[in-house]
Amino acid sequence: MEMFDRGDFGLTSRINLRDIDSNFVIELKRTIYKEKLVVFKQQNLTPAEFVAFGKKMGVVEKYYEDMYHHKEHEEIFVSSNRHTKQEVVGVPRTGKFWHSDYAFMPSPFAFTITFPQVVPKLNRGTYFIDMAEVYEALSDDLKQQIAGSSSIHSVRKRFKIRPKDIYQPIGAILDEIDRSTPPVVHPTVVTHPITGEKILYISEGFTMGINPSENIKNPNQLLHQLLQESGQLDDTFQHPHIKLLNIEEGDLLLWDNRRFIHHAKHSGVFEPSETYRLTVYDDHEFSATNAA
Ligand code: 7UC
Ligand code: FE
């Protein structure tokens, strides 16, 4: 039996993740770097088993804001709209904007692993843009402008007000955001440490600006143009760079968080929805430092 089959987008596998050994983990990491996204079908891991699987993939990092944490397993980030007056479960409508996870932190993750628990009937999917593909397709002129430049990222626009923030002055909350997650600088073009590919590392959700340089006359206009060319300003999600991955119950997804930006597809109408997520570091720096 082949371990992986070609899916519509990325690879799929029917292997039960409860049964894997360390050789399989090595093979899986290689496959993610090469094929970018892998979906395991018909998985039924418990939350504890899901965390154990994440730990086999690398160093699991828990989300910095604890309102997202699973009650028993703080490593699991819970996106959920299953709130009742009696019980609060995770945070609703997460990631409904183009981003890569933790781009606003000094060290973003290598892998994002999601395991939907309750899949809505109407909107069962996530949009992706491969920013290595986007970089490749840029004009030589744009590539030259951004070569060697850096960009500033912050969670400021997307930080979600917590229950404890009610009746707080907005300025105090903004000050706290700037203290706990000050803006970070990443290369505008990240070099993938394993594949060597160049990745346009900007997102509508988290990138606040491109730093001016000799080659960059108008940083704001340049950022706008790059967001546009990558497809992130297309509200219809029809842009050729945008791929939609449809999700079924039992799917467990892993993707390369260096190269993909993603955008959750949440219903406009209310449907119960809940997804578990783990985020994992590999043994490599986020961006190779010998970038040309
Ligand atoms: O609620 C959310 O959309 C979470 C977002 C601000 N951060 C997800 C991440 O991992 O960067
Ligand atoms: Fe995300």
PDB file of C-alpha atoms and ligand atoms in Angstrom:
ATOM      1  CA  MET A   1       0.000   0.000   0.000  1.00  0.00           C
ATOM      2  CA  GLU A   2       1.255   3.461  -0.870  1.00  0.00           C
ATOM      3  CA  MET A   3       1.483   5.682   2.192  1.00  0.00           C
ATOM      4  CA  PHE A   4       0.213   8.772   0.372  1.00  0.00           C
ATOM      5  CA  ASP A   5      -2.135   9.363  -2.575  1.00  0.00           C
ATOM      6  CA  ARG A   6      -2.458  12.479  -4.632  1.00  0.00           C
ATOM      7  CA  GLY A   7      -5.502  14.489  -3.483  1.00  0.00           C
ATOM      8  CA  ASP A   8      -7.174  17.422  -5.266  1.00  0.00           C
ATOM      9  CA  PHE A   9      -4.671  19.576  -3.478  1.00  0.00           C
ATOM     10  CA  GLY A  10      -1.761  18.128  -1.486  1.00  0.00           C
ATOM     11  CA  LEU A  11      -1.605  14.446  -0.578  1.00  0.00           C
ATOM     12  CA  THR A  12      -3.941  12.171   1.335  1.00  0.00           C
ATOM     13  CA  SER A  13      -3.288   9.091   3.443  1.00  0.00           C
ATOM     14  CA  ARG A  14      -5.446   6.523   5.208  1.00  0.00           C
ATOM     15  CA  ILE A  15      -2.840   5.470   7.722  1.00  0.00           C
ATOM     16  CA  ASN A  16      -4.108   5.554  11.291  1.00  0.00           C
ATOM     17  CA  LEU A  17      -1.970   8.117  13.132  1.00  0.00           C
ATOM     18  CA  ARG A  18      -2.245   6.074  16.311  1.00  0.00           C
ATOM     19  CA  ASP A  19      -0.007   3.399  14.764  1.00  0.00           C
ATOM     20  CA  ILE A  20       2.988   5.313  13.415  1.00  0.00           C
ATOM     21  CA  ASP A  21       6.667   4.864  14.263  1.00  0.00           C
ATOM     22  CA  SER A  22       9.586   7.300  14.150  1.00  0.00           C
ATOM     23  CA  ASN A  23      10.488   6.346  10.548  1.00  0.00           C
ATOM     24  CA  PHE A  24       7.013   7.285   9.461  1.00  0.00           C
ATOM     25  CA  VAL A  25       7.390  10.666  11.183  1.00  0.00           C
ATOM     26  CA  ILE A  26      10.608  11.344   9.253  1.00  0.00           C
ATOM     27  CA  GLU A  27       8.890  10.368   6.013  1.00  0.00           C
ATOM     28  CA  LEU A  28       5.862  12.519   6.856  1.00  0.00           C
ATOM     29  CA  LYS A  29       7.959  15.632   7.520  1.00  0.00           C
ATOM     30  CA  ARG A  30       9.778  15.115   4.221  1.00  0.00           C
ATOM     31  CA  THR A  31       6.431  14.748   2.490  1.00  0.00           C
ATOM     32  CA  ILE A  32       5.060  17.973   3.987  1.00  0.00           C
ATOM     33  CA  TYR A  33       8.107  19.982   2.868  1.00  0.00           C
ATOM     34  CA  LYS A  34       7.806  18.546  -0.632  1.00  0.00           C
ATOM     35  CA  GLU A  35       4.048  18.344  -1.112  1.00  0.00           C
ATOM     36  CA  LYS A  36       3.131  21.237   1.218  1.00  0.00           C
ATOM     37  CA  LEU A  37      -0.075  19.779   2.643  1.00  0.00           C
ATOM     38  CA  VAL A  38      -1.115  16.295   3.785  1.00  0.00           C
ATOM     39  CA  VAL A  39      -4.590  15.146   4.838  1.00  0.00           C
ATOM     40  CA  PHE A  40      -5.077  11.980   6.890  1.00  0.00           C
ATOM     41  CA  LYS A  41      -8.571  10.562   6.432  1.00  0.00           C
ATOM     42  CA  GLN A  42     -10.880   8.885   8.960  1.00  0.00           C
ATOM     43  CA  GLN A  43      -8.835   9.725  12.054  1.00  0.00           C
ATOM     44  CA  ASN A  44     -10.329   9.256  15.507  1.00  0.00           C
ATOM     45  CA  LEU A  45      -7.604  10.357  17.915  1.00  0.00           C
ATOM     46  CA  THR A  46      -8.618  11.492  21.386  1.00  0.00           C
ATOM     47  CA  PRO A  47      -7.361  14.952  22.431  1.00  0.00           C
ATOM     48  CA  ALA A  48      -4.536  13.280  24.398  1.00  0.00           C
ATOM     49  CA  GLU A  49      -3.569  11.174  21.364  1.00  0.00           C
ATOM     50  CA  PHE A  50      -3.702  14.255  19.143  1.00  0.00           C
ATOM     51  CA  VAL A  51      -1.230  16.021  21.444  1.00  0.00           C
ATOM     52  CA  ALA A  52       0.988  12.909  21.518  1.00  0.00           C
ATOM     53  CA  PHE A  53       1.013  12.889  17.710  1.00  0.00           C
ATOM     54  CA  GLY A  54       1.964  16.598  17.654  1.00  0.00           C
ATOM     55  CA  LYS A  55       4.874  15.915  19.996  1.00  0.00           C
ATOM     56  CA  LYS A  56       6.172  13.261  17.594  1.00  0.00           C
ATOM     57  CA  MET A  57       6.243  15.917  14.852  1.00  0.00           C
ATOM     58  CA  GLY A  58       8.357  18.397  16.807  1.00  0.00           C
ATOM     59  CA  VAL A  59       8.212  20.880  19.655  1.00  0.00           C
ATOM     60  CA  VAL A  60       4.581  21.790  20.311  1.00  0.00           C
ATOM     61  CA  GLU A  61       4.027  25.420  21.292  1.00  0.00           C
ATOM     62  CA  LYS A  62       0.895  26.425  23.167  1.00  0.00           C
ATOM     63  CA  TYR A  63      -0.906  29.574  22.038  1.00  0.00           C
ATOM     64  CA  TYR A  64       0.128  32.666  23.991  1.00  0.00           C
ATOM     65  CA  GLU A  65      -3.457  33.672  24.886  1.00  0.00           C
ATOM     66  CA  ASP A  66      -5.047  31.117  27.165  1.00  0.00           C
ATOM     67  CA  MET A  67      -8.666  31.772  26.199  1.00  0.00           C
ATOM     68  CA  TYR A  68      -7.977  29.569  23.147  1.00  0.00           C
ATOM     69  CA  HIS A  69      -6.748  26.605  25.187  1.00  0.00           C
ATOM     70  CA  HIS A  70      -8.480  23.237  25.427  1.00  0.00           C
ATOM     71  CA  LYS A  71      -9.557  22.790  29.057  1.00  0.00           C
ATOM     72  CA  GLU A  72      -7.570  19.582  29.664  1.00  0.00           C
ATOM     73  CA  HIS A  73      -4.811  19.988  27.071  1.00  0.00           C
ATOM     74  CA  GLU A  74      -3.477  23.521  26.925  1.00  0.00           C
ATOM     75  CA  GLU A  75      -1.371  22.697  23.828  1.00  0.00           C
ATOM     76  CA  ILE A  76      -4.577  22.445  21.796  1.00  0.00           C
ATOM     77  CA  PHE A  77      -5.916  25.691  20.329  1.00  0.00           C
ATOM     78  CA  VAL A  78      -9.692  25.451  20.053  1.00  0.00           C
ATOM     79  CA  SER A  79     -11.644  27.323  17.415  1.00  0.00           C
ATOM     80  CA  SER A  80     -15.306  26.840  18.266  1.00  0.00           C
ATOM     81  CA  ASN A  81     -18.671  28.541  18.175  1.00  0.00           C
ATOM     82  CA  ARG A  82     -20.281  26.010  20.534  1.00  0.00           C
ATOM     83  CA  HIS A  83     -20.665  28.493  23.368  1.00  0.00           C
ATOM     84  CA  THR A  84     -23.575  28.279  25.755  1.00  0.00           C
ATOM     85  CA  LYS A  85     -24.411  30.309  28.857  1.00  0.00           C
ATOM     86  CA  GLN A  86     -23.112  27.395  30.947  1.00  0.00           C
ATOM     87  CA  GLU A  87     -19.960  26.606  29.034  1.00  0.00           C
ATOM     88  CA  VAL A  88     -17.379  28.505  26.983  1.00  0.00           C
ATOM     89  CA  VAL A  89     -15.515  26.398  24.421  1.00  0.00           C
ATOM     90  CA  GLY A  90     -12.508  27.944  22.660  1.00  0.00           C
ATOM     91  CA  VAL A  91     -12.864  31.113  20.577  1.00  0.00           C
ATOM     92  CA  PRO A  92     -15.272  31.641  17.642  1.00  0.00           C
ATOM     93  CA  ARG A  93     -14.444  32.818  14.094  1.00  0.00           C
ATOM     94  CA  THR A  94     -10.671  32.469  14.380  1.00  0.00           C
ATOM     95  CA  GLY A  95      -8.392  33.052  11.407  1.00  0.00           C
ATOM     96  CA  LYS A  96     -11.049  34.615   9.181  1.00  0.00           C
ATOM     97  CA  PHE A  97      -8.416  36.669   7.350  1.00  0.00           C
ATOM     98  CA  TRP A  98      -5.308  35.870   5.314  1.00  0.00           C
ATOM     99  CA  HIS A  99      -2.398  34.963   7.586  1.00  0.00           C
ATOM    100  CA  SER A 100       0.216  32.416   8.476  1.00  0.00           C
ATOM    101  CA  ASP A 101       0.194  31.293  12.086  1.00  0.00           C
ATOM    102  CA  TYR A 102       2.354  33.301  14.505  1.00  0.00           C
ATOM    103  CA  ALA A 103       3.731  35.599  11.776  1.00  0.00           C
ATOM    104  CA  PHE A 104       3.450  38.338  14.421  1.00  0.00           C
ATOM    105  CA  MET A 105       5.865  36.484  16.717  1.00  0.00           C
ATOM    106  CA  PRO A 106       9.677  36.407  16.478  1.00  0.00           C
ATOM    107  CA  SER A 107       9.658  32.658  15.621  1.00  0.00           C
ATOM    108  CA  PRO A 108       6.683  31.424  13.601  1.00  0.00           C
ATOM    109  CA  PHE A 109       5.965  27.662  13.472  1.00  0.00           C
ATOM    110  CA  ALA A 110       7.046  25.115  10.885  1.00  0.00           C
ATOM    111  CA  PHE A 111       3.826  23.071  10.846  1.00  0.00           C
ATOM    112  CA  THR A 112       0.199  23.753  11.533  1.00  0.00           C
ATOM    113  CA  ILE A 113      -1.887  20.668  12.327  1.00  0.00           C
ATOM    114  CA  THR A 114      -5.681  20.944  12.390  1.00  0.00           C
ATOM    115  CA  PHE A 115      -8.206  18.308  13.378  1.00  0.00           C
ATOM    116  CA  PRO A 116     -11.810  19.450  12.856  1.00  0.00           C
ATOM    117  CA  GLN A 117     -14.131  17.976  15.497  1.00  0.00           C
ATOM    118  CA  VAL A 118     -17.453  19.390  14.339  1.00  0.00           C
ATOM    119  CA  VAL A 119     -17.596  20.134  10.607  1.00  0.00           C
ATOM    120  CA  PRO A 120     -20.363  22.504   9.459  1.00  0.00           C
ATOM    121  CA  LYS A 121     -22.585  21.234   6.628  1.00  0.00           C
ATOM    122  CA  LEU A 122     -22.397  24.346   4.443  1.00  0.00           C
ATOM    123  CA  ASN A 123     -18.926  25.781   4.788  1.00  0.00           C
ATOM    124  CA  ARG A 124     -16.522  22.925   5.146  1.00  0.00           C
ATOM    125  CA  GLY A 125     -13.173  24.256   4.131  1.00  0.00           C
ATOM    126  CA  THR A 126     -10.107  26.453   4.361  1.00  0.00           C
ATOM    127  CA  TYR A 127      -8.624  28.684   1.664  1.00  0.00           C
ATOM    128  CA  PHE A 128      -4.888  28.531   1.016  1.00  0.00           C
ATOM    129  CA  ILE A 129      -2.363  30.552  -0.979  1.00  0.00           C
ATOM    130  CA  ASP A 130       1.091  29.119  -1.650  1.00  0.00           C
ATOM    131  CA  MET A 131       3.334  32.166  -1.212  1.00  0.00           C
ATOM    132  CA  ALA A 132       6.323  30.390  -2.812  1.00  0.00           C
ATOM    133  CA  GLU A 133       4.225  30.071  -5.963  1.00  0.00           C
ATOM    134  CA  VAL A 134       3.246  33.739  -5.592  1.00  0.00           C
ATOM    135  CA  TYR A 135       6.892  34.798  -5.276  1.00  0.00           C
ATOM    136  CA  GLU A 136       7.815  32.813  -8.403  1.00  0.00           C
ATOM    137  CA  ALA A 137       5.088  34.555 -10.406  1.00  0.00           C
ATOM    138  CA  LEU A 138       6.162  38.112  -9.449  1.00  0.00           C
ATOM    139  CA  SER A 139       7.761  40.306 -12.114  1.00  0.00           C
ATOM    140  CA  ASP A 140      11.545  40.688 -12.014  1.00  0.00           C
ATOM    141  CA  ASP A 141      11.011  44.324 -11.154  1.00  0.00           C
ATOM    142  CA  LEU A 142       8.978  43.471  -8.036  1.00  0.00           C
ATOM    143  CA  LYS A 143      11.447  40.744  -7.056  1.00  0.00           C
ATOM    144  CA  GLN A 144      14.249  43.291  -7.271  1.00  0.00           C
ATOM    145  CA  GLN A 145      12.367  45.842  -5.184  1.00  0.00           C
ATOM    146  CA  ILE A 146      11.740  43.444  -2.311  1.00  0.00           C
ATOM    147  CA  ALA A 147      15.109  41.632  -2.393  1.00  0.00           C
ATOM    148  CA  GLY A 148      16.831  42.055   0.964  1.00  0.00           C
ATOM    149  CA  SER A 149      13.958  44.102   2.418  1.00  0.00           C
ATOM    150  CA  SER A 150      12.091  43.466   5.640  1.00  0.00           C
ATOM    151  CA  SER A 151       8.483  43.806   6.769  1.00  0.00           C
ATOM    152  CA  ILE A 152       6.754  44.557  10.040  1.00  0.00           C
ATOM    153  CA  HIS A 153       4.084  42.250  11.460  1.00  0.00           C
ATOM    154  CA  SER A 154       1.676  42.632  14.357  1.00  0.00           C
ATOM    155  CA  VAL A 155      -1.428  40.947  15.754  1.00  0.00           C
ATOM    156  CA  ARG A 156      -2.869  44.409  16.579  1.00  0.00           C
ATOM    157  CA  LYS A 157      -5.576  44.415  13.882  1.00  0.00           C
ATOM    158  CA  ARG A 158      -6.671  40.852  14.669  1.00  0.00           C
ATOM    159  CA  PHE A 159      -6.316  40.604  18.439  1.00  0.00           C
ATOM    160  CA  LYS A 160      -9.634  39.389  19.855  1.00  0.00           C
ATOM    161  CA  ILE A 161     -11.138  41.146  22.835  1.00  0.00           C
ATOM    162  CA  ARG A 162     -11.162  38.703  25.766  1.00  0.00           C
ATOM    163  CA  PRO A 163     -14.008  38.308  28.267  1.00  0.00           C
ATOM    164  CA  LYS A 164     -11.803  40.031  30.893  1.00  0.00           C
ATOM    165  CA  ASP A 165     -11.398  43.103  28.642  1.00  0.00           C
ATOM    166  CA  ILE A 166     -14.974  44.242  29.043  1.00  0.00           C
ATOM    167  CA  TYR A 167     -15.169  47.783  30.504  1.00  0.00           C
ATOM    168  CA  GLN A 168     -11.413  48.269  29.952  1.00  0.00           C
ATOM    169  CA  PRO A 169     -10.357  51.387  28.035  1.00  0.00           C
ATOM    170  CA  ILE A 170      -9.353  50.437  24.480  1.00  0.00           C
ATOM    171  CA  GLY A 171      -6.029  52.277  24.966  1.00  0.00           C
ATOM    172  CA  ALA A 172      -5.093  50.027  27.885  1.00  0.00           C
ATOM    173  CA  ILE A 173      -5.780  46.935  25.765  1.00  0.00           C
ATOM    174  CA  LEU A 174      -3.749  48.330  22.850  1.00  0.00           C
ATOM    175  CA  ASP A 175      -0.876  49.139  25.234  1.00  0.00           C
ATOM    176  CA  GLU A 176      -0.970  45.578  26.531  1.00  0.00           C
ATOM    177  CA  ILE A 177      -0.875  44.187  22.971  1.00  0.00           C
ATOM    178  CA  ASP A 178       2.158  46.335  22.170  1.00  0.00           C
ATOM    179  CA  ARG A 179       3.878  45.217  25.374  1.00  0.00           C
ATOM    180  CA  SER A 180       3.184  41.474  25.140  1.00  0.00           C
ATOM    181  CA  THR A 181       3.469  41.165  21.347  1.00  0.00           C
ATOM    182  CA  PRO A 182       5.541  44.099  20.077  1.00  0.00           C
ATOM    183  CA  PRO A 183       5.735  44.381  16.271  1.00  0.00           C
ATOM    184  CA  VAL A 184       8.278  41.959  14.767  1.00  0.00           C
ATOM    185  CA  VAL A 185      10.431  42.177  11.665  1.00  0.00           C
ATOM    186  CA  HIS A 186      10.789  39.309   9.162  1.00  0.00           C
ATOM    187  CA  PRO A 187      12.421  39.239   5.739  1.00  0.00           C
ATOM    188  CA  THR A 188       9.877  40.149   3.048  1.00  0.00           C
ATOM    189  CA  VAL A 189      11.260  37.152   1.167  1.00  0.00           C
ATOM    190  CA  VAL A 190      11.739  34.149   3.430  1.00  0.00           C
ATOM    191  CA  THR A 191      14.065  31.393   2.215  1.00  0.00           C
ATOM    192  CA  HIS A 192      12.687  27.971   3.094  1.00  0.00           C
ATOM    193  CA  PRO A 193      15.444  26.272   5.143  1.00  0.00           C
ATOM    194  CA  ILE A 194      14.695  22.817   3.697  1.00  0.00           C
ATOM    195  CA  THR A 195      13.574  23.343   0.104  1.00  0.00           C
ATOM    196  CA  GLY A 196      15.561  26.548  -0.486  1.00  0.00           C
ATOM    197  CA  GLU A 197      12.526  28.120  -2.164  1.00  0.00           C
ATOM    198  CA  LYS A 198      11.789  31.807  -1.794  1.00  0.00           C
ATOM    199  CA  ILE A 199       8.507  32.730  -0.171  1.00  0.00           C
ATOM    200  CA  LEU A 200       6.758  36.115  -0.256  1.00  0.00           C
ATOM    201  CA  TYR A 201       6.155  36.537   3.470  1.00  0.00           C
ATOM    202  CA  ILE A 202       3.357  39.072   3.801  1.00  0.00           C
ATOM    203  CA  SER A 203      -0.277  38.743   4.792  1.00  0.00           C
ATOM    204  CA  GLU A 204      -3.275  40.994   4.871  1.00  0.00           C
ATOM    205  CA  GLY A 205      -3.954  39.933   8.464  1.00  0.00           C
ATOM    206  CA  PHE A 206      -0.643  40.591  10.153  1.00  0.00           C
ATOM    207  CA  THR A 207       1.694  42.612   7.896  1.00  0.00           C
ATOM    208  CA  MET A 208       1.649  46.257   8.959  1.00  0.00           C
ATOM    209  CA  GLY A 209       4.155  47.542   6.433  1.00  0.00           C
ATOM    210  CA  ILE A 210       7.304  47.030   4.405  1.00  0.00           C
ATOM    211  CA  ASN A 211      10.369  48.885   5.634  1.00  0.00           C
ATOM    212  CA  PRO A 212      11.559  51.583   3.222  1.00  0.00           C
ATOM    213  CA  SER A 213      14.860  50.960   1.436  1.00  0.00           C
ATOM    214  CA  GLU A 214      16.824  52.198  -1.550  1.00  0.00           C
ATOM    215  CA  ASN A 215      14.788  50.091  -3.970  1.00  0.00           C
ATOM    216  CA  ILE A 216      11.448  50.826  -2.347  1.00  0.00           C
ATOM    217  CA  LYS A 217      10.053  54.250  -3.139  1.00  0.00           C
ATOM    218  CA  ASN A 218       6.537  53.833  -1.814  1.00  0.00           C
ATOM    219  CA  PRO A 219       6.274  51.036   0.777  1.00  0.00           C
ATOM    220  CA  ASN A 220       2.493  51.360   1.256  1.00  0.00           C
ATOM    221  CA  GLN A 221       1.785  51.128  -2.432  1.00  0.00           C
ATOM    222  CA  LEU A 222       4.203  48.212  -2.751  1.00  0.00           C
ATOM    223  CA  LEU A 223       2.490  46.284   0.070  1.00  0.00           C
ATOM    224  CA  HIS A 224      -0.884  46.907  -1.548  1.00  0.00           C
ATOM    225  CA  GLN A 225       0.391  45.690  -4.909  1.00  0.00           C
ATOM    226  CA  LEU A 226       1.904  42.535  -3.381  1.00  0.00           C
ATOM    227  CA  LEU A 227      -1.307  41.758  -1.484  1.00  0.00           C
ATOM    228  CA  GLN A 228      -3.257  42.265  -4.701  1.00  0.00           C
ATOM    229  CA  GLU A 229      -0.971  40.111  -6.867  1.00  0.00           C
ATOM    230  CA  SER A 230      -1.012  37.306  -4.334  1.00  0.00           C
ATOM    231  CA  GLY A 231      -4.828  37.192  -4.436  1.00  0.00           C
ATOM    232  CA  GLN A 232      -5.411  38.306  -0.833  1.00  0.00           C
ATOM    233  CA  LEU A 233      -7.621  41.255  -1.777  1.00  0.00           C
ATOM    234  CA  ASP A 234     -10.050  39.118  -3.803  1.00  0.00           C
ATOM    235  CA  ASP A 235     -13.252  38.905  -1.718  1.00  0.00           C
ATOM    236  CA  THR A 236     -14.759  36.386  -4.140  1.00  0.00           C
ATOM    237  CA  PHE A 237     -11.907  33.907  -3.553  1.00  0.00           C
ATOM    238  CA  GLN A 238     -11.763  33.248  -7.316  1.00  0.00           C
ATOM    239  CA  HIS A 239      -8.164  34.441  -7.751  1.00  0.00           C
ATOM    240  CA  PRO A 240      -6.004  31.771  -9.467  1.00  0.00           C
ATOM    241  CA  HIS A 241      -3.586  31.692  -6.503  1.00  0.00           C
ATOM    242  CA  ILE A 242      -6.407  30.723  -4.100  1.00  0.00           C
ATOM    243  CA  LYS A 243      -7.069  27.033  -3.439  1.00  0.00           C
ATOM    244  CA  LEU A 244      -9.967  25.739  -1.379  1.00  0.00           C
ATOM    245  CA  LEU A 245      -9.504  22.581   0.626  1.00  0.00           C
ATOM    246  CA  ASN A 246     -12.821  20.946   1.465  1.00  0.00           C
ATOM    247  CA  ILE A 247     -12.904  19.158   4.783  1.00  0.00           C
ATOM    248  CA  GLU A 248     -14.756  16.057   5.943  1.00  0.00           C
ATOM    249  CA  GLU A 249     -15.246  14.763   9.457  1.00  0.00           C
ATOM    250  CA  GLY A 250     -12.228  12.599  10.361  1.00  0.00           C
ATOM    251  CA  ASP A 251      -9.747  14.661   8.336  1.00  0.00           C
ATOM    252  CA  LEU A 252      -6.521  15.652  10.052  1.00  0.00           C
ATOM    253  CA  LEU A 253      -4.501  18.251   8.132  1.00  0.00           C
ATOM    254  CA  LEU A 254      -0.829  19.157   8.293  1.00  0.00           C
ATOM    255  CA  TRP A 255       0.695  21.959   6.291  1.00  0.00           C
ATOM    256  CA  ASP A 256       3.886  23.919   5.846  1.00  0.00           C
ATOM    257  CA  ASN A 257       3.261  27.150   7.747  1.00  0.00           C
ATOM    258  CA  ARG A 258       6.293  28.833   6.171  1.00  0.00           C
ATOM    259  CA  ARG A 259       4.925  28.765   2.667  1.00  0.00           C
ATOM    260  CA  PHE A 260       1.129  28.862   3.039  1.00  0.00           C
ATOM    261  CA  ILE A 261      -1.094  31.640   4.140  1.00  0.00           C
ATOM    262  CA  HIS A 262      -4.624  30.502   4.932  1.00  0.00           C
ATOM    263  CA  HIS A 263      -8.069  31.956   5.537  1.00  0.00           C
ATOM    264  CA  ALA A 264     -10.813  30.170   7.438  1.00  0.00           C
ATOM    265  CA  LYS A 265     -14.138  29.784   5.678  1.00  0.00           C
ATOM    266  CA  HIS A 266     -16.726  30.410   8.393  1.00  0.00           C
ATOM    267  CA  SER A 267     -20.482  30.366   7.713  1.00  0.00           C
ATOM    268  CA  GLY A 268     -22.496  33.520   7.604  1.00  0.00           C
ATOM    269  CA  VAL A 269     -25.389  31.498   9.018  1.00  0.00           C
ATOM    270  CA  PHE A 270     -24.985  29.767  12.357  1.00  0.00           C
ATOM    271  CA  GLU A 271     -23.808  26.167  12.198  1.00  0.00           C
ATOM    272  CA  PRO A 272     -21.954  24.401  14.988  1.00  0.00           C
ATOM    273  CA  SER A 273     -18.249  24.255  14.210  1.00  0.00           C
ATOM    274  CA  GLU A 274     -15.191  23.228  16.190  1.00  0.00           C
ATOM    275  CA  THR A 275     -11.577  22.614  15.239  1.00  0.00           C
ATOM    276  CA  TYR A 276      -8.555  21.547  17.276  1.00  0.00           C
ATOM    277  CA  ARG A 277      -5.163  22.877  16.266  1.00  0.00           C
ATOM    278  CA  LEU A 278      -1.557  22.175  17.214  1.00  0.00           C
ATOM    279  CA  THR A 279       1.433  24.210  16.133  1.00  0.00           C
ATOM    280  CA  VAL A 280       4.870  22.662  15.961  1.00  0.00           C
ATOM    281  CA  TYR A 281       8.476  23.756  15.481  1.00  0.00           C
ATOM    282  CA  ASP A 282      10.879  21.637  13.450  1.00  0.00           C
ATOM    283  CA  ASP A 283      14.680  21.549  13.904  1.00  0.00           C
ATOM    284  CA  HIS A 284      15.323  24.371  11.448  1.00  0.00           C
ATOM    285  CA  GLU A 285      15.373  28.130  11.694  1.00  0.00           C
ATOM    286  CA  PHE A 286      12.305  29.829  10.252  1.00  0.00           C
ATOM    287  CA  SER A 287      14.131  31.394   7.304  1.00  0.00           C
ATOM    288  CA  ALA A 288      17.550  30.388   5.997  1.00  0.00           C
ATOM    289  CA  THR A 289      19.898  33.267   6.758  1.00  0.00           C
ATOM    290  CA  ASN A 290      21.965  33.078   3.590  1.00  0.00           C
ATOM    291  CA  ALA A 291      19.117  34.673   1.615  1.00  0.00           C
ATOM    292  CA  ALA A 292      20.440  36.353  -1.519  1.00  0.00           C
TER     293      ALA A 292
HETATM  294  O1  7UC B   1      -8.443  34.460  16.812  1.00  0.00           O
HETATM  295  C1  7UC B   1      -7.608  34.383  15.888  1.00  0.00           C
HETATM  296  O2  7UC B   1      -7.929  34.626  14.718  1.00  0.00           O
HETATM  297  C2  7UC B   1      -6.206  33.938  16.226  1.00  0.00           C
HETATM  298  C3  7UC B   1      -5.150  34.679  15.441  1.00  0.00           C
HETATM  299  C4  7UC B   1      -5.034  36.129  15.844  1.00  0.00           C
HETATM  300  N1  7UC B   1      -3.830  34.078  15.602  1.00  0.00           N
HETATM  301  C5  7UC B   1      -3.618  32.736  15.147  1.00  0.00           C
HETATM  302  C6  7UC B   1      -2.138  32.435  14.983  1.00  0.00           C
HETATM  303  O3  7UC B   1      -1.700  31.344  15.288  1.00  0.00           O
HETATM  304  O4  7UC B   1      -1.405  33.291  14.506  1.00  0.00           O
HETATM  305 FE    FE B   2      -4.436  30.099  11.291  1.00  0.00          FE
END
